[in-house]
Every structure is written in C-alpha cells, then in structure tokens.
C-alpha cells in the first residue's frame, strides 16, 4: 500500500534543532565525545520546591482531567504575575494554560488566521513560528535585521511591511536565537505603528523574560498605552524555571481570543497536566530566587562565551542581553575549503564543525538568518571552553 501523507505535513520543515540533536546522538553512539550546544533547554534541574509541590499534588489527587484553560489557582497566579511583573491587566478569565508555549502559539494562530492572512515575523525568528503560522493557513512575512543592528528591526521596516492582509505580528523578546532584547523605547516605536492598525494582533513571546542581563529591564509591549486590547502575551515555565519536560505554557489575551484558544484546545488536547499545574503555582509564588540563580549562571556563561568567541577571527557577534544563545555571523567562512569540500553556507559549516570538532550548533537557516549559526550556552563552563576551543581549531583549518 502506498501511504499518501497530507500536503500540510509534507510541506512542513522538520525542526532543525531536533535534527541536529539526532545527528549528535548518532555520532555519540559511534563513540565520539560530542558536545551539544544545539538545544534550547536549560541544563539545570527543576527547583526542588517545585518538584516537591508536584509530589504533594500527586498525593492530593491531582491526577485527573483539568479544566481546559487551566486550574483556577494557576490562572489566578498567572493573572497576578502579569500584573506584578509586567504591568499587564489580564483577568484570570483571559488566561489560557497549555502544554507548553509552543502549543499556546499554535492555539493563537489557529484561532486568528484564515487562509492567506499575513503574519509579520521578526527575523531571526524562533524555528517553530513559520511552521505554526503556515499550518494555520497564514503567510509569514519575514522582516530581517542583521548583527550590525543587534538583530532588531526598525519601526520603519514594520510600517512598510503592513498590508490590508496583515493580521498578526509575532516576535520573541528576549529573542531566540539572537539573545537580543527589545527595550521599552524600541517597543514604543512599534506600538506607535501598530496603534494605527486596529486589525493587527501582536503576539509577544516572553518565555525568556527572566533570563536577562546587563541591568536590562524586560518590557511587555502589551503594557504600553493602547496595546493590551490587541496583544497576546505568551509565556511559560520551560526556560525561567527549567521545567521543559513539565510541558506548561500560557497566554494572557483579549477575552475573545482566550475563549477561541480554549475552544481549540478543548478539541485537540484538553487541559494541561494536573500536577504540573499545581507545581507551577509554587514556581510562580516561591521559585523566583532559583530563577535568579540560574539567570546569574547564564550571565557568567554568556560573558565567557563572548570572550572566547572574540578570539576567533571572522566571527561577528552582537552582545546578547538575554536568553542563553549567541548567534554569530559566520559568513566570512563561506567559500573556504574543508577536507570534505567547499563551505557554501552555514549549514555546510555546521556539518563540518559537527564532524571535525564534534560540537553541535544549529545553522541560522532554521531561524531565517543563513549567515549565522546558533550556539546555546546551556552547558557547563568546562563544556563551553572545550567546545569553543574545538570550533576554533576546526575553523583555523579552513583554507
Ligand atoms: C522563543 C520560544 N518560544 C517558545 C518556546 C516553547 O517553549 P515550551 O517548552 O513552553 O513549549 C521556545 C522553546 O525553545 C522558545 O525558544
């Protein structure tokens, strides 16, 4: 029998970060000492206080289906968090908890996009945005900025990209993959453009909110004048609290969007995991200290990685102010010869580095920036030193 998969799935790109992780795993199985700097996952354990809350929740019977948009105490805690941390007024009825921020974004796209609707995506972008938008029938319109602009697009670019079909603007701050932070002034300039276009919804992915350095303050675009009624704020527990496997994300959204997302989630997956949600209340109420400790460790590693990369000629980096990634422009290596052939692009370079240095990084193509690659510094300082020294040795060999 010949199985005909849907056009939807055939046209969908495989997640590049997961693909790289698979290649690294294969090399490891062959006995090589591979260092993976390819995954967007904190290497810390979940704080004990959160784990203990989950254990208690299991004992207390949190093992059943949950209400589709989340258990009331978590939605209440998230509503408070939005108010206290972000100056965002979303009532608990406007909160929808999902199985990760990834699902939250997918829900919002399914809720808002009709075939052919345009979505402006700030580029470099997080890998999954494009697939999620396309799956909902949307057309991604990628607005790019390079390393010289700290990978941050201008309000002018935004204004010029808006058409009568524009339905949504989507970005992350702090940004995956660049670590760039859109500061208040920049967000104000975007808000000034967006306020003139009442049909556009902003989807602001703030999942790296707590991982922010250099005295930079995180600003939510939804907190700026006139923006709350047109902004969906996405967040989650994976990064700040090192809870990737717990699968919990959430949105605060205008009520009509929150209700639509609940309707979609009700048919697809139902409410998120019961004891994870109970533990997440504890994370929000009691684990900010642990989140700050992880942030400080990331900050030290960021400084170390930048220092080490600085010694490699031909790499151009910005100073990432958040998240746990560095995104160097490596285009000066294109056209050089490796033992396996010419390095045409970042993908060739990443394959060469994996084979020669046994270090996995992700080509910028996956993030809409083919001149760059992404290094995740969610790894120990020792691993980072070894990995970058190996990358340096491999790059020097290119002629
Ligand atoms: C910018 C961004 N948004 C969302 C997510 C998804 O997070 P979650 O684990 O909550 O689905 C990630 C994970 O890598 C991310 O980097």
mmCIF file of C-alpha atoms and ligand atoms in Angstrom:
data_model
loop_
_atom_site.group_PDB
_atom_site.id
_atom_site.type_symbol
_atom_site.label_atom_id
_atom_site.label_comp_id
_atom_site.label_asym_id
_atom_site.label_seq_id
_atom_site.Cartn_x
_atom_site.Cartn_y
_atom_site.Cartn_z
ATOM 1 C CA UNK A 1 0.000 0.000 0.000
ATOM 2 C CA UNK A 2 1.262 3.494 -0.733
ATOM 3 C CA UNK A 3 0.514 5.947 2.019
ATOM 4 C CA UNK A 4 -0.330 9.474 0.903
ATOM 5 C CA UNK A 5 0.539 11.952 3.605
ATOM 6 C CA UNK A 6 -1.250 15.292 3.677
ATOM 7 C CA UNK A 7 0.236 18.225 1.735
ATOM 8 C CA UNK A 8 0.241 20.060 5.060
ATOM 9 C CA UNK A 9 2.742 17.698 6.629
ATOM 10 C CA UNK A 10 4.789 17.022 3.501
ATOM 11 C CA UNK A 11 5.427 20.745 3.095
ATOM 12 C CA UNK A 12 6.301 21.199 6.757
ATOM 13 C CA UNK A 13 10.001 21.537 7.628
ATOM 14 C CA UNK A 14 11.468 19.238 10.232
ATOM 15 C CA UNK A 15 12.625 21.039 13.380
ATOM 16 C CA UNK A 16 16.291 21.858 12.662
ATOM 17 C CA UNK A 17 17.287 21.868 16.323
ATOM 18 C CA UNK A 18 15.884 18.390 16.859
ATOM 19 C CA UNK A 19 17.555 17.196 13.639
ATOM 20 C CA UNK A 20 20.926 18.444 14.857
ATOM 21 C CA UNK A 21 20.365 16.756 18.219
ATOM 22 C CA UNK A 22 19.692 13.487 16.379
ATOM 23 C CA UNK A 23 22.928 13.780 14.348
ATOM 24 C CA UNK A 24 24.855 14.487 17.534
ATOM 25 C CA UNK A 25 23.283 11.420 19.164
ATOM 26 C CA UNK A 26 24.329 9.250 16.222
ATOM 27 C CA UNK A 27 27.943 10.419 16.427
ATOM 28 C CA UNK A 28 27.879 9.765 20.147
ATOM 29 C CA UNK A 29 26.642 6.238 19.551
ATOM 30 C CA UNK A 30 29.669 5.745 17.316
ATOM 31 C CA UNK A 31 31.774 6.527 20.375
ATOM 32 C CA UNK A 32 32.661 10.189 19.735
ATOM 33 C CA UNK A 33 32.715 12.725 22.526
ATOM 34 C CA UNK A 34 30.124 15.145 21.136
ATOM 35 C CA UNK A 35 29.260 18.391 22.880
ATOM 36 C CA UNK A 36 25.741 19.512 22.012
ATOM 37 C CA UNK A 37 25.318 23.276 22.022
ATOM 38 C CA UNK A 38 22.253 22.915 19.878
ATOM 39 C CA UNK A 39 19.321 22.635 22.251
ATOM 40 C CA UNK A 40 17.163 25.316 23.793
ATOM 41 C CA UNK A 41 16.980 23.607 27.146
ATOM 42 C CA UNK A 42 18.433 24.849 30.444
ATOM 43 C CA UNK A 43 20.871 22.287 31.860
ATOM 44 C CA UNK A 44 19.761 22.944 35.456
ATOM 45 C CA UNK A 45 17.399 20.743 37.397
ATOM 46 C CA UNK A 46 13.911 21.996 38.200
ATOM 47 C CA UNK A 47 13.981 23.699 41.631
ATOM 48 C CA UNK A 48 13.310 21.239 44.472
ATOM 49 C CA UNK A 49 10.469 23.306 45.839
ATOM 50 C CA UNK A 50 8.623 22.861 42.545
ATOM 51 C CA UNK A 51 9.331 19.138 42.374
ATOM 52 C CA UNK A 52 8.086 18.718 45.938
ATOM 53 C CA UNK A 53 4.906 20.596 45.108
ATOM 54 C CA UNK A 54 4.274 18.164 42.234
ATOM 55 C CA UNK A 55 4.817 15.181 44.542
ATOM 56 C CA UNK A 56 2.366 16.626 47.053
ATOM 57 C CA UNK A 57 -0.118 17.324 44.249
ATOM 58 C CA UNK A 58 0.012 13.673 43.188
ATOM 59 C CA UNK A 59 -0.673 12.597 46.752
ATOM 60 C CA UNK A 60 -3.521 15.103 46.920
ATOM 61 C CA UNK A 61 -5.211 13.517 43.908
ATOM 62 C CA UNK A 62 -4.241 15.912 41.122
ATOM 63 C CA UNK A 63 -4.290 13.055 38.649
ATOM 64 C CA UNK A 64 -7.481 13.739 36.715
ATOM 65 C CA UNK A 65 -8.584 15.838 33.748
ATOM 66 C CA UNK A 66 -8.304 19.564 34.378
ATOM 67 C CA UNK A 67 -10.478 22.445 33.139
ATOM 68 C CA UNK A 68 -9.452 23.199 29.531
ATOM 69 C CA UNK A 69 -7.984 26.702 30.149
ATOM 70 C CA UNK A 70 -6.189 25.623 33.349
ATOM 71 C CA UNK A 71 -6.897 25.079 37.044
ATOM 72 C CA UNK A 72 -8.368 28.192 38.703
ATOM 73 C CA UNK A 73 -5.488 28.727 41.156
ATOM 74 C CA UNK A 74 -2.884 28.695 38.375
ATOM 75 C CA UNK A 75 -4.861 31.087 36.183
ATOM 76 C CA UNK A 76 -5.236 33.359 39.199
ATOM 77 C CA UNK A 77 -1.495 33.165 39.974
ATOM 78 C CA UNK A 78 -0.643 33.939 36.324
ATOM 79 C CA UNK A 79 -3.019 36.896 36.283
ATOM 80 C CA UNK A 80 -1.235 38.242 39.399
ATOM 81 C CA UNK A 81 2.183 37.553 37.879
ATOM 82 C CA UNK A 82 1.262 39.508 34.742
ATOM 83 C CA UNK A 83 0.150 42.426 36.910
ATOM 84 C CA UNK A 84 3.124 42.406 39.276
ATOM 85 C CA UNK A 85 5.944 41.611 36.872
ATOM 86 C CA UNK A 86 4.727 43.049 33.608
ATOM 87 C CA UNK A 87 2.146 45.710 34.385
ATOM 88 C CA UNK A 88 -0.348 43.747 32.290
ATOM 89 C CA UNK A 89 -4.032 43.668 33.190
ATOM 90 C CA UNK A 90 -5.333 40.261 32.180
ATOM 91 C CA UNK A 91 -8.066 38.871 34.435
ATOM 92 C CA UNK A 92 -7.886 35.140 35.176
ATOM 93 C CA UNK A 93 -10.657 34.629 32.571
ATOM 94 C CA UNK A 94 -8.169 35.916 29.990
ATOM 95 C CA UNK A 95 -5.538 33.309 30.849
ATOM 96 C CA UNK A 96 -5.238 30.000 28.978
ATOM 97 C CA UNK A 97 -2.743 27.398 30.194
ATOM 98 C CA UNK A 98 -1.420 24.931 27.586
ATOM 99 C CA UNK A 99 1.057 22.082 27.156
ATOM 100 C CA UNK A 100 3.932 24.489 26.565
ATOM 101 C CA UNK A 101 4.286 27.911 24.989
ATOM 102 C CA UNK A 102 4.609 26.129 21.664
ATOM 103 C CA UNK A 103 1.017 24.953 21.938
ATOM 104 C CA UNK A 104 -0.053 28.388 23.185
ATOM 105 C CA UNK A 105 1.295 29.980 19.993
ATOM 106 C CA UNK A 106 -0.259 27.266 17.826
ATOM 107 C CA UNK A 107 -3.635 27.864 19.505
ATOM 108 C CA UNK A 108 -3.436 31.593 18.874
ATOM 109 C CA UNK A 109 -2.540 31.086 15.196
ATOM 110 C CA UNK A 110 -5.365 28.598 14.754
ATOM 111 C CA UNK A 111 -7.733 30.998 16.497
ATOM 112 C CA UNK A 112 -6.846 34.071 14.451
ATOM 113 C CA UNK A 113 -5.606 33.148 10.997
ATOM 114 C CA UNK A 114 -7.590 32.448 7.882
ATOM 115 C CA UNK A 115 -6.065 31.202 4.639
ATOM 116 C CA UNK A 116 -3.802 33.881 3.178
ATOM 117 C CA UNK A 117 -3.629 36.140 6.249
ATOM 118 C CA UNK A 118 -0.187 37.669 6.608
ATOM 119 C CA UNK A 119 1.875 37.377 9.767
ATOM 120 C CA UNK A 120 4.854 39.671 10.189
ATOM 121 C CA UNK A 121 7.607 37.647 11.831
ATOM 122 C CA UNK A 122 10.647 39.449 13.198
ATOM 123 C CA UNK A 123 13.676 37.677 11.764
ATOM 124 C CA UNK A 124 15.832 35.933 13.011
ATOM 125 C CA UNK A 125 12.881 34.077 14.492
ATOM 126 C CA UNK A 126 12.338 31.053 16.695
ATOM 127 C CA UNK A 127 12.263 27.952 14.458
ATOM 128 C CA UNK A 128 8.680 26.861 15.024
ATOM 129 C CA UNK A 129 6.953 30.174 14.246
ATOM 130 C CA UNK A 130 6.997 29.628 10.493
ATOM 131 C CA UNK A 131 5.645 26.077 10.578
ATOM 132 C CA UNK A 132 2.943 27.029 13.083
ATOM 133 C CA UNK A 133 1.811 30.030 11.025
ATOM 134 C CA UNK A 134 1.762 28.044 7.783
ATOM 135 C CA UNK A 135 -0.139 25.177 9.363
ATOM 136 C CA UNK A 136 -2.872 27.662 10.285
ATOM 137 C CA UNK A 137 -3.038 28.882 6.677
ATOM 138 C CA UNK A 138 -1.095 32.084 7.369
ATOM 139 C CA UNK A 139 1.601 33.579 5.180
ATOM 140 C CA UNK A 140 4.769 34.519 7.073
ATOM 141 C CA UNK A 141 6.248 37.887 6.102
ATOM 142 C CA UNK A 142 9.791 37.894 7.450
ATOM 143 C CA UNK A 143 11.375 41.223 8.396
ATOM 144 C CA UNK A 144 15.118 40.837 8.886
ATOM 145 C CA UNK A 145 17.803 42.665 10.781
ATOM 146 C CA UNK A 146 21.472 41.691 10.887
ATOM 147 C CA UNK A 147 24.162 41.563 13.537
ATOM 148 C CA UNK A 148 25.124 45.200 12.958
ATOM 149 C CA UNK A 149 21.615 46.225 14.146
ATOM 150 C CA UNK A 150 21.674 43.837 17.095
ATOM 151 C CA UNK A 151 19.215 41.793 15.001
ATOM 152 C CA UNK A 152 16.452 44.276 15.849
ATOM 153 C CA UNK A 153 14.207 45.563 13.065
ATOM 154 C CA UNK A 154 13.151 49.210 12.864
ATOM 155 C CA UNK A 155 9.648 50.632 13.260
ATOM 156 C CA UNK A 156 10.040 51.914 9.733
ATOM 157 C CA UNK A 157 10.539 48.377 8.406
ATOM 158 C CA UNK A 158 7.456 47.299 10.340
ATOM 159 C CA UNK A 159 5.329 50.125 8.975
ATOM 160 C CA UNK A 160 6.338 49.412 5.393
ATOM 161 C CA UNK A 161 5.543 45.698 5.683
ATOM 162 C CA UNK A 162 1.935 46.207 6.797
ATOM 163 C CA UNK A 163 -0.708 45.458 4.147
ATOM 164 C CA UNK A 164 -4.508 45.095 4.312
ATOM 165 C CA UNK A 165 -3.891 41.316 4.779
ATOM 166 C CA UNK A 166 -1.681 41.743 7.853
ATOM 167 C CA UNK A 167 -3.362 40.008 10.763
ATOM 168 C CA UNK A 168 -0.597 39.429 13.247
ATOM 169 C CA UNK A 169 2.897 40.463 14.329
ATOM 170 C CA UNK A 170 4.967 37.788 16.051
ATOM 171 C CA UNK A 171 8.273 38.055 17.878
ATOM 172 C CA UNK A 172 10.154 36.939 20.989
ATOM 173 C CA UNK A 173 11.917 39.185 23.483
ATOM 174 C CA UNK A 174 14.458 38.260 24.816
ATOM 175 C CA UNK A 175 14.881 36.695 21.393
ATOM 176 C CA UNK A 176 15.645 33.132 20.484
ATOM 177 C CA UNK A 177 18.044 32.787 18.594
ATOM 178 C CA UNK A 178 19.820 36.166 18.962
ATOM 179 C CA UNK A 179 19.548 36.944 22.672
ATOM 180 C CA UNK A 180 18.519 40.467 21.674
ATOM 181 C CA UNK A 181 16.156 42.339 23.953
ATOM 182 C CA UNK A 182 13.606 44.772 22.505
ATOM 183 C CA UNK A 183 13.786 47.580 25.027
ATOM 184 C CA UNK A 184 10.963 49.899 26.013
ATOM 185 C CA UNK A 185 11.944 52.583 23.543
ATOM 186 C CA UNK A 186 12.006 50.125 20.654
ATOM 187 C CA UNK A 187 8.671 48.600 21.690
ATOM 188 C CA UNK A 188 7.159 52.095 21.945
ATOM 189 C CA UNK A 189 8.218 52.755 18.367
ATOM 190 C CA UNK A 190 6.499 49.508 17.262
ATOM 191 C CA UNK A 191 3.405 50.360 19.331
ATOM 192 C CA UNK A 192 3.148 53.753 17.616
ATOM 193 C CA UNK A 193 2.923 51.963 14.271
ATOM 194 C CA UNK A 194 0.599 49.209 15.455
ATOM 195 C CA UNK A 195 -1.897 51.519 17.157
ATOM 196 C CA UNK A 196 -2.707 52.943 13.723
ATOM 197 C CA UNK A 197 -3.701 49.452 12.549
ATOM 198 C CA UNK A 198 -6.547 48.235 14.762
ATOM 199 C CA UNK A 199 -6.916 44.869 12.997
ATOM 200 C CA UNK A 200 -3.438 43.623 13.821
ATOM 201 C CA UNK A 201 -2.887 41.422 16.860
ATOM 202 C CA UNK A 202 0.570 41.386 18.436
ATOM 203 C CA UNK A 203 1.811 38.059 19.742
ATOM 204 C CA UNK A 204 4.660 38.754 22.127
ATOM 205 C CA UNK A 205 6.565 35.644 23.181
ATOM 206 C CA UNK A 206 8.217 36.442 26.509
ATOM 207 C CA UNK A 207 9.316 32.982 27.565
ATOM 208 C CA UNK A 208 12.899 34.157 28.277
ATOM 209 C CA UNK A 209 11.677 37.095 30.346
ATOM 210 C CA UNK A 210 13.662 36.214 33.461
ATOM 211 C CA UNK A 211 16.905 35.421 31.641
ATOM 212 C CA UNK A 212 18.048 38.980 31.068
ATOM 213 C CA UNK A 213 21.402 40.673 31.761
ATOM 214 C CA UNK A 214 23.337 43.930 31.953
ATOM 215 C CA UNK A 215 20.669 45.705 34.017
ATOM 216 C CA UNK A 216 18.291 45.483 31.050
ATOM 217 C CA UNK A 217 14.620 45.524 32.082
ATOM 218 C CA UNK A 218 12.089 43.331 30.358
ATOM 219 C CA UNK A 219 9.149 45.287 28.932
ATOM 220 C CA UNK A 220 5.893 43.730 27.723
ATOM 221 C CA UNK A 221 4.550 45.514 24.660
ATOM 222 C CA UNK A 222 1.033 44.841 25.993
ATOM 223 C CA UNK A 223 1.738 47.184 28.924
ATOM 224 C CA UNK A 224 2.239 50.172 26.621
ATOM 225 C CA UNK A 225 -0.614 52.625 26.132
ATOM 226 C CA UNK A 226 -3.442 51.287 23.995
ATOM 227 C CA UNK A 227 -1.827 47.882 23.425
ATOM 228 C CA UNK A 228 -3.453 45.492 25.935
ATOM 229 C CA UNK A 229 -6.585 45.023 23.819
ATOM 230 C CA UNK A 230 -4.567 43.907 20.814
ATOM 231 C CA UNK A 231 -1.771 41.938 22.464
ATOM 232 C CA UNK A 232 -1.464 38.257 23.279
ATOM 233 C CA UNK A 233 1.364 37.767 25.767
ATOM 234 C CA UNK A 234 2.900 34.300 25.649
ATOM 235 C CA UNK A 235 4.985 32.875 28.472
ATOM 236 C CA UNK A 236 5.800 29.560 30.088
ATOM 237 C CA UNK A 237 7.768 27.639 32.656
ATOM 238 C CA UNK A 238 10.297 25.818 30.454
ATOM 239 C CA UNK A 239 13.125 28.342 30.468
ATOM 240 C CA UNK A 240 12.948 30.533 33.569
ATOM 241 C CA UNK A 241 12.206 27.661 35.943
ATOM 242 C CA UNK A 242 13.971 24.931 33.971
ATOM 243 C CA UNK A 243 10.750 22.974 33.506
ATOM 244 C CA UNK A 244 10.956 21.916 29.857
ATOM 245 C CA UNK A 245 9.624 18.405 30.492
ATOM 246 C CA UNK A 246 6.687 19.592 32.541
ATOM 247 C CA UNK A 247 5.059 20.999 29.395
ATOM 248 C CA UNK A 248 3.379 24.144 30.624
ATOM 249 C CA UNK A 249 2.921 27.424 28.826
ATOM 250 C CA UNK A 250 0.261 30.115 28.923
ATOM 251 C CA UNK A 251 -1.181 33.225 27.348
ATOM 252 C CA UNK A 252 -2.857 36.358 28.553
ATOM 253 C CA UNK A 253 -5.114 37.554 25.762
ATOM 254 C CA UNK A 254 -8.161 39.643 24.881
ATOM 255 C CA UNK A 255 -11.147 37.625 26.117
ATOM 256 C CA UNK A 256 -12.421 36.655 22.647
ATOM 257 C CA UNK A 257 -9.005 35.200 21.774
ATOM 258 C CA UNK A 258 -8.692 33.401 25.112
ATOM 259 C CA UNK A 259 -12.112 31.822 24.560
ATOM 260 C CA UNK A 260 -11.238 30.801 20.997
ATOM 261 C CA UNK A 261 -7.979 29.214 22.170
ATOM 262 C CA UNK A 262 -9.888 27.328 24.866
ATOM 263 C CA UNK A 263 -12.306 26.037 22.228
ATOM 264 C CA UNK A 264 -9.435 24.807 20.026
ATOM 265 C CA UNK A 265 -7.503 23.271 22.912
ATOM 266 C CA UNK A 266 -10.698 21.592 24.129
ATOM 267 C CA UNK A 267 -10.884 19.655 20.863
ATOM 268 C CA UNK A 268 -7.175 18.949 20.449
ATOM 269 C CA UNK A 269 -5.589 18.198 23.826
ATOM 270 C CA UNK A 270 -7.864 19.326 26.711
ATOM 271 C CA UNK A 271 -6.448 20.885 29.862
ATOM 272 C CA UNK A 272 -2.724 20.625 30.653
ATOM 273 C CA UNK A 273 -1.251 18.121 33.106
ATOM 274 C CA UNK A 274 -2.872 18.359 36.555
ATOM 275 C CA UNK A 275 0.099 18.009 38.921
ATOM 276 C CA UNK A 276 2.356 20.150 36.690
ATOM 277 C CA UNK A 277 -0.166 22.950 37.017
ATOM 278 C CA UNK A 278 -0.244 22.641 40.800
ATOM 279 C CA UNK A 279 3.552 22.773 40.911
ATOM 280 C CA UNK A 280 3.580 25.748 38.564
ATOM 281 C CA UNK A 281 1.643 27.773 41.142
ATOM 282 C CA UNK A 282 4.532 27.117 43.530
ATOM 283 C CA UNK A 283 7.053 28.119 40.840
ATOM 284 C CA UNK A 284 5.351 31.481 40.398
ATOM 285 C CA UNK A 285 4.891 32.090 44.105
ATOM 286 C CA UNK A 286 8.122 30.672 45.538
ATOM 287 C CA UNK A 287 10.836 29.918 42.975
ATOM 288 C CA UNK A 288 11.932 33.358 41.780
ATOM 289 C CA UNK A 289 15.120 33.018 43.856
ATOM 290 C CA UNK A 290 16.113 29.866 41.975
ATOM 291 C CA UNK A 291 15.216 31.521 38.658
ATOM 292 C CA UNK A 292 17.544 34.403 39.538
ATOM 293 C CA UNK A 293 20.375 31.990 40.410
ATOM 294 C CA UNK A 294 20.016 30.321 37.006
ATOM 295 C CA UNK A 295 19.975 33.713 35.334
ATOM 296 C CA UNK A 296 23.231 34.660 37.074
ATOM 297 C CA UNK A 297 24.871 31.438 35.925
ATOM 298 C CA UNK A 298 23.729 32.099 32.352
ATOM 299 C CA UNK A 299 25.123 35.597 32.609
ATOM 300 C CA UNK A 300 28.576 34.275 33.566
ATOM 301 C CA UNK A 301 28.490 31.783 30.743
ATOM 302 C CA UNK A 302 27.411 34.458 28.271
ATOM 303 C CA UNK A 303 30.438 36.532 29.276
ATOM 304 C CA UNK A 304 32.728 33.520 28.967
ATOM 305 C CA UNK A 305 31.386 32.535 25.538
ATOM 306 C CA UNK A 306 31.680 36.074 24.190
ATOM 307 C CA UNK A 307 35.281 36.308 25.461
ATOM 308 C CA UNK A 308 36.194 33.001 23.835
ATOM 309 C CA UNK A 309 34.444 33.781 20.548
ATOM 310 C CA UNK A 310 36.214 37.116 20.436
ATOM 311 C CA UNK A 311 39.482 35.250 19.890
ATOM 312 C CA UNK A 312 38.172 33.588 16.726
ATOM 313 C CA UNK A 313 38.820 35.770 13.701
ATOM 314 C CA UNK A 314 35.997 36.274 11.231
ATOM 315 C CA UNK A 315 33.063 35.813 13.642
ATOM 316 C CA UNK A 316 30.808 38.809 14.162
ATOM 317 C CA UNK A 317 28.639 38.736 17.290
ATOM 318 C CA UNK A 318 26.277 41.155 18.990
ATOM 319 C CA UNK A 319 26.151 41.447 22.774
ATOM 320 C CA UNK A 320 23.130 39.285 23.621
ATOM 321 C CA UNK A 321 21.302 40.761 26.605
ATOM 322 C CA UNK A 322 19.064 37.817 27.352
ATOM 323 C CA UNK A 323 18.107 34.146 26.755
ATOM 324 C CA UNK A 324 21.024 31.678 26.500
ATOM 325 C CA UNK A 325 22.173 31.926 22.915
ATOM 326 C CA UNK A 326 24.880 33.607 20.885
ATOM 327 C CA UNK A 327 24.250 33.996 17.174
ATOM 328 C CA UNK A 328 27.497 34.842 15.391
ATOM 329 C CA UNK A 329 27.569 35.883 11.756
ATOM 330 C CA UNK A 330 29.935 33.359 10.167
ATOM 331 C CA UNK A 331 29.608 34.402 6.526
ATOM 332 C CA UNK A 332 33.326 35.243 6.301
ATOM 333 C CA UNK A 333 33.982 31.483 6.240
ATOM 334 C CA UNK A 334 31.760 30.843 3.211
ATOM 335 C CA UNK A 335 33.743 29.931 0.117
ATOM 336 C CA UNK A 336 36.625 28.362 2.078
ATOM 337 C CA UNK A 337 37.735 24.762 1.569
ATOM 338 C CA UNK A 338 37.279 21.984 4.135
ATOM 339 C CA UNK A 339 38.706 18.470 3.654
ATOM 340 C CA UNK A 340 35.185 17.446 2.509
ATOM 341 C CA UNK A 341 34.732 20.257 0.015
ATOM 342 C CA UNK A 342 33.781 23.889 -0.189
ATOM 343 C CA UNK A 343 31.844 25.532 2.653
ATOM 344 C CA UNK A 344 28.992 27.115 0.753
ATOM 345 C CA UNK A 345 26.823 28.231 3.657
ATOM 346 C CA UNK A 346 26.125 27.994 7.396
ATOM 347 C CA UNK A 347 24.638 24.537 7.015
ATOM 348 C CA UNK A 348 27.882 23.255 5.464
ATOM 349 C CA UNK A 349 29.820 24.972 8.224
ATOM 350 C CA UNK A 350 27.689 23.409 10.978
ATOM 351 C CA UNK A 351 28.060 19.948 9.413
ATOM 352 C CA UNK A 352 31.817 20.450 9.167
ATOM 353 C CA UNK A 353 32.020 21.581 12.800
ATOM 354 C CA UNK A 354 29.979 18.605 13.943
ATOM 355 C CA UNK A 355 32.158 16.162 12.024
ATOM 356 C CA UNK A 356 35.520 17.780 12.735
ATOM 357 C CA UNK A 357 35.089 19.341 16.187
ATOM 358 C CA UNK A 358 32.294 17.089 17.420
ATOM 359 C CA UNK A 359 30.325 20.115 18.518
ATOM 360 C CA UNK A 360 26.676 20.523 17.539
ATOM 361 C CA UNK A 361 25.447 24.041 16.782
ATOM 362 C CA UNK A 362 22.421 24.990 14.653
ATOM 363 C CA UNK A 363 22.617 26.648 11.250
ATOM 364 C CA UNK A 364 20.971 30.066 11.009
ATOM 365 C CA UNK A 365 18.831 28.904 8.062
ATOM 366 C CA UNK A 366 16.477 27.387 10.596
ATOM 367 C CA UNK A 367 15.959 30.847 12.084
ATOM 368 C CA UNK A 368 15.700 32.734 8.787
ATOM 369 C CA UNK A 369 19.305 34.011 9.027
ATOM 370 C CA UNK A 370 21.524 31.950 6.727
ATOM 371 C CA UNK A 371 24.716 33.902 7.536
ATOM 372 C CA UNK A 372 24.746 32.821 11.182
ATOM 373 C CA UNK A 373 24.760 29.829 13.462
ATOM 374 C CA UNK A 374 23.313 29.486 16.951
ATOM 375 C CA UNK A 375 25.319 28.448 19.955
ATOM 376 C CA UNK A 376 23.282 27.553 23.020
ATOM 377 C CA UNK A 377 25.281 28.120 26.204
ATOM 378 C CA UNK A 378 23.016 25.974 28.333
ATOM 379 C CA UNK A 379 26.061 23.816 29.141
ATOM 380 C CA UNK A 380 28.760 23.747 31.823
ATOM 381 C CA UNK A 381 31.642 26.237 31.645
ATOM 382 C CA UNK A 382 34.026 23.344 31.085
ATOM 383 C CA UNK A 383 31.991 22.067 28.139
ATOM 384 C CA UNK A 384 31.770 25.565 26.716
ATOM 385 C CA UNK A 385 35.545 26.097 26.948
ATOM 386 C CA UNK A 386 36.267 22.749 25.296
ATOM 387 C CA UNK A 387 33.621 23.197 22.602
ATOM 388 C CA UNK A 388 34.689 26.671 21.579
ATOM 389 C CA UNK A 389 38.358 25.744 21.560
ATOM 390 C CA UNK A 390 37.485 22.815 19.264
ATOM 391 C CA UNK A 391 35.399 25.066 16.998
ATOM 392 C CA UNK A 392 38.342 27.460 16.812
ATOM 393 C CA UNK A 393 40.762 24.666 15.823
ATOM 394 C CA UNK A 394 38.378 23.456 13.115
ATOM 395 C CA UNK A 395 37.784 26.925 11.692
ATOM 396 C CA UNK A 396 41.528 27.611 11.513
ATOM 397 C CA UNK A 397 41.913 24.577 9.250
ATOM 398 C CA UNK A 398 39.618 26.065 6.592
ATOM 399 C CA UNK A 399 41.601 27.468 3.679
HETATM 400 C C1 LIG B 1 11.061 31.676 21.808
HETATM 401 C C2 LIG B 1 10.461 30.395 22.268
HETATM 402 N N1 LIG B 1 9.125 30.333 22.417
HETATM 403 C C3 LIG B 1 8.520 29.199 22.828
HETATM 404 C C4 LIG B 1 9.253 28.070 23.116
HETATM 405 C C5 LIG B 1 8.490 26.824 23.532
HETATM 406 O O1 LIG B 1 8.544 26.586 24.858
HETATM 407 P P1 LIG B 1 7.677 25.429 25.569
HETATM 408 O O2 LIG B 1 8.665 24.471 26.098
HETATM 409 O O3 LIG B 1 6.929 26.141 26.653
HETATM 410 O O4 LIG B 1 6.772 24.852 24.552
HETATM 411 C C6 LIG B 1 10.639 28.077 22.982
HETATM 412 C C7 LIG B 1 11.431 26.850 23.233
HETATM 413 O O5 LIG B 1 12.520 26.671 22.743
HETATM 414 C C8 LIG B 1 11.260 29.276 22.556
HETATM 415 O O6 LIG B 1 12.587 29.353 22.415
#
